[in-house]
């Protein structure tokens, strides 16, 4: 049975010469083999009462679907950085505690998540950090059994490095939690005691 799904994406239009987001629809067939997806070919400006808007032209392209995104299977703290200590890389996966005495105005934590999560959050000393404190998420790939980032063009993304800000904290218990986006749907977490 063929299912159709409509995905609203945002495309660039121009108002007073400045970019603004506006929705269009893209149709994709079920995930198997080659797919046709309608993409934006160009945006042509036109005038309407002194405002420049964009006319969207579409083009159809073929893409090759490799596989469904992998489920979330593992996560651990990769590094902790602070004003007082600099960057401390963990020496083992799931390390229980940092060795350096972190603190100062800046406290940042890098977490590796293997697989795709859909609902990440973190806490420091049992206080949930705002979502905006996950200030960067970097796609991660694997080659010769080694994780690396940034990924090379054409490589498959197998997980993400999530960078968290816990600025203002002098240390304590950091916890990162995420829920797998694909089956088996499970919640994973990792903790580290930051000295």
XYZ file of N, CA and C in Angstrom:
585
model
N 0.858 -1.174 0.000
C 0.000 0.000 0.000
C 0.904 1.236 0.000
N 0.605 2.136 -0.904
C 1.446 3.328 -1.032
C 0.840 4.452 -0.200
N 1.638 5.016 0.649
C 1.182 6.122 1.488
C 1.839 7.396 1.016
N 1.096 8.469 1.039
C 1.666 9.767 0.703
C 1.723 10.612 1.965
N 2.753 11.347 2.093
C 2.855 12.261 3.223
C 3.222 13.633 2.704
N 2.677 14.606 3.348
C 2.991 15.983 2.962
C 3.854 16.582 4.060
N 4.950 17.119 3.671
C 5.883 17.733 4.598
C 5.921 19.206 4.317
N 5.636 20.011 5.311
C 5.719 21.457 5.121
C 7.137 21.887 5.388
N 7.736 22.505 4.430
C 9.066 23.041 4.635
C 9.009 24.530 4.424
N 10.015 25.179 4.875
C 10.049 26.611 4.748
C 11.048 27.000 3.680
N 10.633 27.921 2.850
C 11.482 28.383 1.763
C 11.647 29.878 1.876
N 12.626 30.359 1.152
C 12.979 31.757 1.239
C 12.093 32.598 0.336
N 11.506 33.644 0.867
C 10.862 34.673 0.052
C 11.466 35.983 0.522
N 11.183 37.053 -0.181
C 11.830 38.305 0.168
C 10.800 39.392 0.427
N 10.921 40.021 1.581
C 10.063 41.135 1.950
C 10.990 42.306 2.237
N 10.799 43.375 1.502
C 11.662 44.542 1.634
C 13.134 44.167 1.470
N 13.379 43.168 0.632
C 14.748 42.755 0.372
C 15.357 41.903 1.470
N 14.589 41.572 2.526
C 15.105 40.762 3.625
C 14.472 39.374 3.553
N 15.211 38.320 3.899
C 14.643 36.983 3.849
C 13.556 36.794 4.906
N 12.529 36.045 4.538
C 11.441 35.685 5.440
C 11.033 34.272 5.108
N 10.540 33.504 6.063
C 10.163 32.128 5.812
C 8.691 32.020 5.485
N 8.369 31.163 4.523
C 6.990 30.886 4.155
C 6.873 29.426 3.783
N 5.718 28.734 4.018
C 5.622 27.295 3.806
C 5.292 26.922 2.360
N 5.799 25.747 1.918
C 5.338 25.100 0.696
C 5.229 23.623 1.013
N 4.597 22.855 0.162
C 4.425 21.429 0.412
C 5.382 20.629 -0.460
N 5.906 19.549 0.088
C 6.754 18.621 -0.647
C 6.145 17.245 -0.466
N 6.029 16.477 -1.557
C 5.429 15.153 -1.496
C 6.534 14.117 -1.624
N 6.520 13.127 -0.736
C 7.493 12.047 -0.812
C 6.759 10.718 -0.751
N 7.219 9.754 -1.524
C 6.653 8.409 -1.521
C 7.247 7.631 -0.347
N 6.716 6.429 -0.064
C 7.289 5.620 1.015
C 8.779 5.365 0.789
N 9.502 5.055 1.869
C 10.948 4.891 1.815
C 11.356 3.540 1.247
N 11.613 3.497 -0.052
C 12.175 2.301 -0.660
C 12.672 2.662 -2.048
N 13.895 2.283 -2.346
C 14.455 2.547 -3.661
C 14.585 4.013 -3.959
N 14.457 4.368 -5.254
C 14.585 5.756 -5.657
C 13.307 6.519 -5.340
N 13.471 7.770 -4.967
C 12.341 8.610 -4.596
C 12.317 9.863 -5.454
N 11.132 10.342 -5.746
C 11.007 11.636 -6.391
C 10.489 12.617 -5.367
N 11.181 13.722 -5.234
C 10.766 14.763 -4.305
C 10.772 16.074 -5.058
N 9.716 16.834 -4.879
C 9.625 18.131 -5.520
C 10.429 19.127 -4.707
N 11.427 19.752 -5.339
C 12.290 20.701 -4.660
C 12.169 22.074 -5.301
N 12.650 23.059 -4.619
C 12.625 24.420 -5.140
C 13.706 24.561 -6.190
N 13.320 25.049 -7.339
C 14.290 25.302 -8.397
C 14.799 26.726 -8.310
N 13.891 27.669 -8.118
C 14.316 29.057 -8.008
C 13.217 29.875 -7.364
N 13.588 31.046 -6.934
C 12.626 32.012 -6.395
C 12.780 33.269 -7.235
N 11.695 33.643 -7.889
C 11.734 34.831 -8.730
C 10.982 35.957 -8.037
N 11.610 37.103 -7.872
C 10.953 38.207 -7.178
C 9.868 38.862 -8.036
N 8.841 39.366 -7.386
C 7.860 40.217 -8.056
C 7.381 41.269 -7.072
N 6.842 42.351 -7.602
C 6.412 43.482 -6.772
C 4.924 43.386 -6.465
N 4.544 43.710 -5.253
C 3.148 43.781 -4.851
C 3.030 44.905 -3.839
N 2.456 46.032 -4.278
C 2.263 47.199 -3.422
C 3.564 47.607 -2.737
N 4.641 47.682 -3.486
C 5.909 48.154 -2.951
C 6.680 47.130 -2.137
N 6.154 45.899 -2.052
C 6.828 44.841 -1.295
C 7.332 43.794 -2.270
N 8.565 43.395 -2.136
C 9.119 42.345 -2.987
C 8.854 41.000 -2.336
N 8.173 40.123 -3.047
C 7.895 38.770 -2.573
C 8.597 37.785 -3.491
N 8.469 36.509 -3.235
C 9.095 35.513 -4.091
C 8.070 34.584 -4.700
N 8.261 34.237 -5.976
C 7.454 33.239 -6.654
C 8.286 31.966 -6.667
N 7.723 30.881 -6.218
C 8.466 29.645 -6.101
C 8.273 28.803 -7.354
N 9.368 28.383 -7.953
C 9.332 27.440 -9.066
C 9.844 26.122 -8.512
N 9.206 25.028 -8.889
C 9.603 23.729 -8.373
C 10.266 22.898 -9.452
N 11.085 21.939 -9.029
C 11.653 20.972 -9.948
C 11.635 19.625 -9.252
N 11.527 18.557 -10.008
C 11.500 17.218 -9.448
C 12.861 16.569 -9.662
N 13.389 15.965 -8.610
C 14.679 15.287 -8.692
C 14.540 13.892 -8.101
N 15.427 13.021 -8.493
C 15.457 11.672 -7.931
C 16.515 11.619 -6.842
N 16.171 10.994 -5.718
C 17.143 10.787 -4.658
C 17.172 9.304 -4.328
N 18.278 8.840 -3.825
C 18.405 7.450 -3.424
C 18.302 7.362 -1.903
N 17.299 6.634 -1.420
C 17.137 6.447 0.017
C 18.017 5.277 0.420
N 18.932 5.506 1.372
C 19.871 4.458 1.784
C 19.224 3.494 2.769
N 18.668 4.036 3.829
C 18.019 3.196 4.828
C 17.303 4.092 5.828
N 16.534 3.476 6.688
C 15.855 4.221 7.744
C 16.896 4.615 8.788
N 16.725 5.774 9.392
C 17.664 6.266 10.404
C 17.775 5.255 11.544
N 18.995 5.036 12.038
C 19.173 4.058 13.114
C 18.571 4.538 14.425
N 18.067 3.593 15.236
C 17.524 3.974 16.544
C 18.644 4.408 17.483
N 18.273 5.103 18.510
C 19.216 5.521 19.545
C 19.679 4.282 20.304
N 20.998 4.037 20.315
C 21.505 2.824 20.952
C 22.519 3.082 22.069
N 23.147 4.264 22.083
C 24.140 4.533 23.113
C 24.355 6.036 23.228
N 24.841 6.480 24.369
C 25.231 7.876 24.557
C 26.205 7.954 25.729
N 27.098 8.940 25.651
C 28.044 9.166 26.733
C 28.599 10.574 26.640
N 29.137 11.061 27.751
C 29.777 12.373 27.777
C 31.158 12.208 27.164
N 31.430 12.999 26.137
C 32.690 12.932 25.409
C 33.733 13.873 26.022
N 33.295 15.083 26.421
C 34.233 16.069 26.967
C 33.480 17.074 27.829
N 34.215 17.688 28.751
C 33.707 18.783 29.576
C 34.726 19.911 29.471
N 34.230 21.138 29.277
C 35.122 22.298 29.179
C 34.648 23.361 30.162
N 35.605 24.047 30.768
C 35.248 25.110 31.704
C 36.311 26.191 31.688
N 35.953 27.339 32.243
C 36.893 28.453 32.350
C 38.090 28.077 33.209
N 37.858 27.346 34.287
C 38.933 27.010 35.227
C 39.850 25.901 34.741
N 39.324 24.996 33.912
C 40.063 23.770 33.616
C 40.391 23.570 32.144
N 39.779 24.318 31.260
C 39.957 24.046 29.835
C 39.128 22.840 29.442
N 39.579 22.120 28.392
C 38.827 20.963 27.886
C 39.394 19.686 28.501
N 38.516 18.896 29.084
C 38.880 17.581 29.608
C 38.111 16.530 28.814
N 38.837 15.708 28.055
C 38.221 14.614 27.309
C 38.111 13.402 28.229
N 36.970 12.731 28.176
C 36.785 11.557 29.008
C 37.688 10.437 28.487
N 38.262 9.646 29.372
C 39.194 8.591 28.971
C 38.496 7.273 28.682
N 37.276 7.109 29.189
C 36.483 5.913 28.905
C 35.032 6.315 28.681
N 34.311 5.470 27.922
C 32.868 5.702 27.754
C 32.194 5.557 29.121
N 31.173 6.364 29.342
C 30.363 6.308 30.570
C 31.194 6.566 31.823
N 32.196 7.433 31.694
C 33.032 7.805 32.846
C 32.143 8.439 33.916
N 32.335 8.050 35.159
C 31.458 8.490 36.248
C 31.712 9.929 36.678
N 32.968 10.400 36.564
C 33.303 11.706 37.096
C 34.460 12.323 36.306
N 34.519 13.644 36.324
C 35.676 14.323 35.745
C 36.827 14.220 36.743
N 38.046 14.436 36.265
C 39.197 14.427 37.170
C 39.640 15.850 37.502
N 39.365 16.768 36.583
C 39.753 18.165 36.772
C 38.713 18.898 37.630
N 39.121 19.937 38.332
C 38.222 20.752 39.147
C 37.648 21.872 38.277
N 36.518 21.571 37.637
C 35.896 22.520 36.722
C 35.205 23.642 37.489
N 34.849 24.685 36.777
C 34.148 25.814 37.374
C 34.487 27.074 36.614
N 34.062 28.209 37.129
C 34.273 29.473 36.454
C 33.010 29.903 35.733
N 33.118 30.927 34.923
C 31.949 31.484 34.232
C 31.398 30.535 33.175
N 32.269 29.740 32.519
C 31.842 28.869 31.428
C 31.927 27.405 31.846
N 30.879 26.636 31.543
C 30.873 25.190 31.735
C 30.108 24.586 30.564
N 30.792 23.803 29.727
C 30.191 23.214 28.530
C 30.420 21.705 28.537
N 29.430 20.977 28.007
C 29.487 19.520 27.992
C 29.174 19.030 26.582
N 30.004 18.108 26.066
C 29.779 17.479 24.763
C 29.309 16.047 24.996
N 28.140 15.712 24.437
C 27.557 14.376 24.589
C 27.481 13.722 23.221
N 27.913 12.481 23.127
C 27.769 11.703 21.892
C 26.514 10.859 22.022
N 25.630 10.954 21.007
C 24.445 10.108 20.924
C 24.569 9.275 19.658
N 24.598 7.950 19.801
C 24.673 7.041 18.664
C 23.251 6.675 18.280
N 22.860 7.004 17.049
C 21.498 6.802 16.579
C 20.742 8.120 16.583
N 19.460 8.050 16.283
C 18.634 9.247 16.161
C 17.665 9.333 17.331
N 17.747 10.446 18.058
C 16.815 10.715 19.140
C 15.817 11.774 18.703
N 14.725 11.890 19.440
C 13.690 12.854 19.058
C 13.295 13.806 20.170
N 13.806 13.619 21.362
C 13.329 14.450 22.469
C 14.422 14.606 23.527
N 15.492 15.274 23.147
C 16.629 15.387 24.059
C 16.415 16.486 25.094
N 16.907 16.236 26.284
C 16.969 17.284 27.301
C 18.113 16.957 28.248
N 18.537 17.952 28.977
C 19.628 17.771 29.926
C 19.294 18.502 31.219
N 19.959 18.067 32.287
C 19.784 18.730 33.581
C 21.131 18.850 34.261
N 21.210 19.832 35.130
C 22.396 20.042 35.957
C 21.916 20.125 37.395
N 22.420 19.244 38.259
C 21.985 19.181 39.660
C 20.469 19.056 39.763
N 19.906 18.199 38.925
C 18.462 17.905 38.871
C 17.598 19.089 38.462
N 18.197 20.127 37.873
C 17.445 21.253 37.322
C 17.554 21.189 35.811
N 16.395 21.041 35.144
C 16.416 20.913 33.686
C 16.962 22.182 33.039
N 17.875 22.004 32.108
C 18.430 23.130 31.351
C 17.465 23.507 30.229
N 17.365 24.780 29.889
C 16.515 25.171 28.759
C 16.986 24.494 27.468
N 16.054 24.195 26.565
C 16.400 23.564 25.278
C 17.449 24.380 24.535
N 17.399 25.707 24.676
C 18.349 26.572 23.985
C 19.777 26.379 24.482
N 19.953 25.736 25.640
C 21.300 25.449 26.138
C 21.980 24.338 25.336
N 21.184 23.591 24.525
C 21.768 22.670 23.541
C 22.096 23.541 22.331
N 23.233 24.262 22.437
C 23.532 25.331 21.496
C 24.092 24.852 20.169
N 24.473 23.584 20.062
C 24.919 23.069 18.774
C 24.753 21.555 18.744
N 24.278 21.057 17.592
C 24.161 19.625 17.347
C 24.912 19.330 16.058
N 25.919 18.467 16.135
C 26.804 18.193 15.006
C 26.572 16.766 14.528
N 26.222 16.572 13.235
C 26.087 15.213 12.709
C 27.411 14.445 12.839
N 27.288 13.146 13.143
C 28.454 12.291 13.352
C 28.356 11.089 12.417
N 29.475 10.705 11.813
C 29.522 9.556 10.916
C 30.499 8.532 11.473
N 30.589 7.383 10.805
C 31.522 6.347 11.233
C 32.264 5.818 10.013
N 33.574 5.608 10.176
C 34.400 5.032 9.120
C 35.474 4.201 9.802
N 35.661 2.966 9.340
C 36.644 2.055 9.941
C 36.453 1.934 11.452
N 35.206 1.800 11.857
C 34.836 1.650 13.271
C 35.236 2.839 14.144
N 35.407 4.021 13.555
C 35.741 5.230 14.300
C 34.687 6.298 14.023
N 34.124 6.889 15.067
C 33.201 8.002 14.893
C 33.996 9.247 14.551
N 33.445 10.079 13.677
C 34.119 11.329 13.334
C 33.098 12.384 12.932
N 33.520 13.613 13.015
C 32.726 14.766 12.592
C 33.694 15.870 12.235
N 33.393 16.766 11.343
C 32.184 16.783 10.521
C 32.205 15.639 9.511
N 31.013 15.253 9.067
C 30.877 14.160 8.113
C 31.321 14.605 6.727
N 31.857 13.663 5.959
C 32.210 13.929 4.569
C 30.957 13.849 3.718
N 30.945 14.558 2.594
C 29.814 14.536 1.679
C 29.518 13.103 1.259
N 28.259 12.707 1.356
C 27.832 11.371 0.943
C 27.881 10.330 2.046
N 28.506 10.646 3.181
C 28.564 9.683 4.278
C 27.234 9.639 5.019
N 26.925 8.496 5.605
C 25.684 8.331 6.359
C 25.865 8.817 7.790
N 24.921 9.619 8.241
C 24.932 10.114 9.623
C 24.429 8.987 10.524
N 25.226 8.658 11.550
C 24.873 7.570 12.466
C 24.565 8.061 13.876
N 24.732 9.367 14.102
C 24.467 9.925 15.421
C 24.828 11.394 15.450
N 24.897 11.947 16.660
C 25.115 13.383 16.799
C 25.969 13.682 18.025
N 26.743 14.760 17.927
C 27.446 15.304 19.076
C 26.626 16.509 19.518
N 26.130 16.483 20.730
C 25.298 17.573 21.247
C 26.099 18.375 22.255
N 26.178 19.677 22.018
C 26.931 20.570 22.889
C 25.971 21.334 23.789
N 26.183 21.221 25.087
C 25.323 21.842 26.092
C 26.083 22.912 26.853
N 25.391 23.988 27.170
C 25.925 25.038 28.023
C 25.319 24.903 29.421
N 26.206 24.812 30.406
C 25.781 24.855 31.802
C 26.509 26.015 32.481
N 26.672 27.091 31.706
C 27.362 28.279 32.216
C 26.718 28.741 33.524
N 27.561 29.135 34.464
C 27.072 29.601 35.757
C 27.135 28.526 36.825
N 27.138 27.249 36.414
C 27.290 26.161 37.385
C 28.775 25.947 37.654
N 29.108 25.620 38.874
C 30.501 25.372 39.239
C 30.834 23.882 39.223
N 29.852 23.077 38.929
C 30.019 21.625 38.899
C 28.738 20.969 39.363
N 28.797 19.653 39.546
C 27.630 18.909 39.994
C 27.292 17.789 39.036
N 26.079 17.252 39.159
C 25.642 16.115 38.362
C 24.983 16.595 37.068
N 25.586 16.246 35.932
C 25.018 16.537 34.621
C 24.363 15.267 34.095
N 23.154 15.420 33.533
C 22.430 14.279 32.971
C 21.871 14.668 31.614
N 22.060 13.786 30.619
C 21.499 13.972 29.276
C 20.543 12.811 29.006
N 19.343 13.108 28.504
C 18.324 12.096 28.232
C 17.797 12.314 26.821
N 17.537 11.219 26.103
C 16.899 11.309 24.792
C 16.064 10.054 24.578
N 15.085 10.160 23.669
C 14.201 9.051 23.319
C 14.456 8.705 21.867
N 14.608 7.429 21.575
C 14.873 6.975 20.217
C 13.754 7.394 19.271
N 14.144 7.880 18.085
C 13.164 8.312 17.089
C 12.576 7.125 16.328
N 13.257 5.991 16.322
C 12.819 4.805 15.582
C 12.843 3.582 16.479
N 12.069 2.545 16.105
C 12.044 1.325 16.919
C 13.426 0.700 17.034
N 13.784 0.106 18.145
C 12.950 0.067 19.346
C 12.975 1.421 20.062
N 11.789 1.956 20.313
C 11.685 3.252 20.971
C 12.017 3.052 22.444
N 13.093 3.702 22.851
C 13.551 3.569 24.226
C 14.162 4.885 24.675
N 14.158 5.085 25.959
C 14.776 6.271 26.541
C 16.162 5.884 27.035
N 17.167 6.685 26.635
C 18.531 6.461 27.107
C 19.004 7.695 27.848
N 19.919 7.499 28.781
C 20.469 8.630 29.510
C 21.932 8.361 29.848
N 22.640 9.426 30.125
C 24.002 9.330 30.618
C 24.209 10.417 31.652
N 25.020 10.126 32.647
C 25.303 11.111 33.697
C 26.812 11.185 33.933
N 27.226 12.319 34.459
C 28.612 12.474 34.881
C 28.635 13.476 36.034
N 29.448 13.179 37.028
C 29.647 14.103 38.136
C 30.797 15.040 37.741
N 30.483 16.325 37.581
C 31.489 17.311 37.199
C 32.024 17.945 38.465
N 33.329 17.742 38.735
C 33.955 18.264 39.956
C 34.142 19.759 39.848
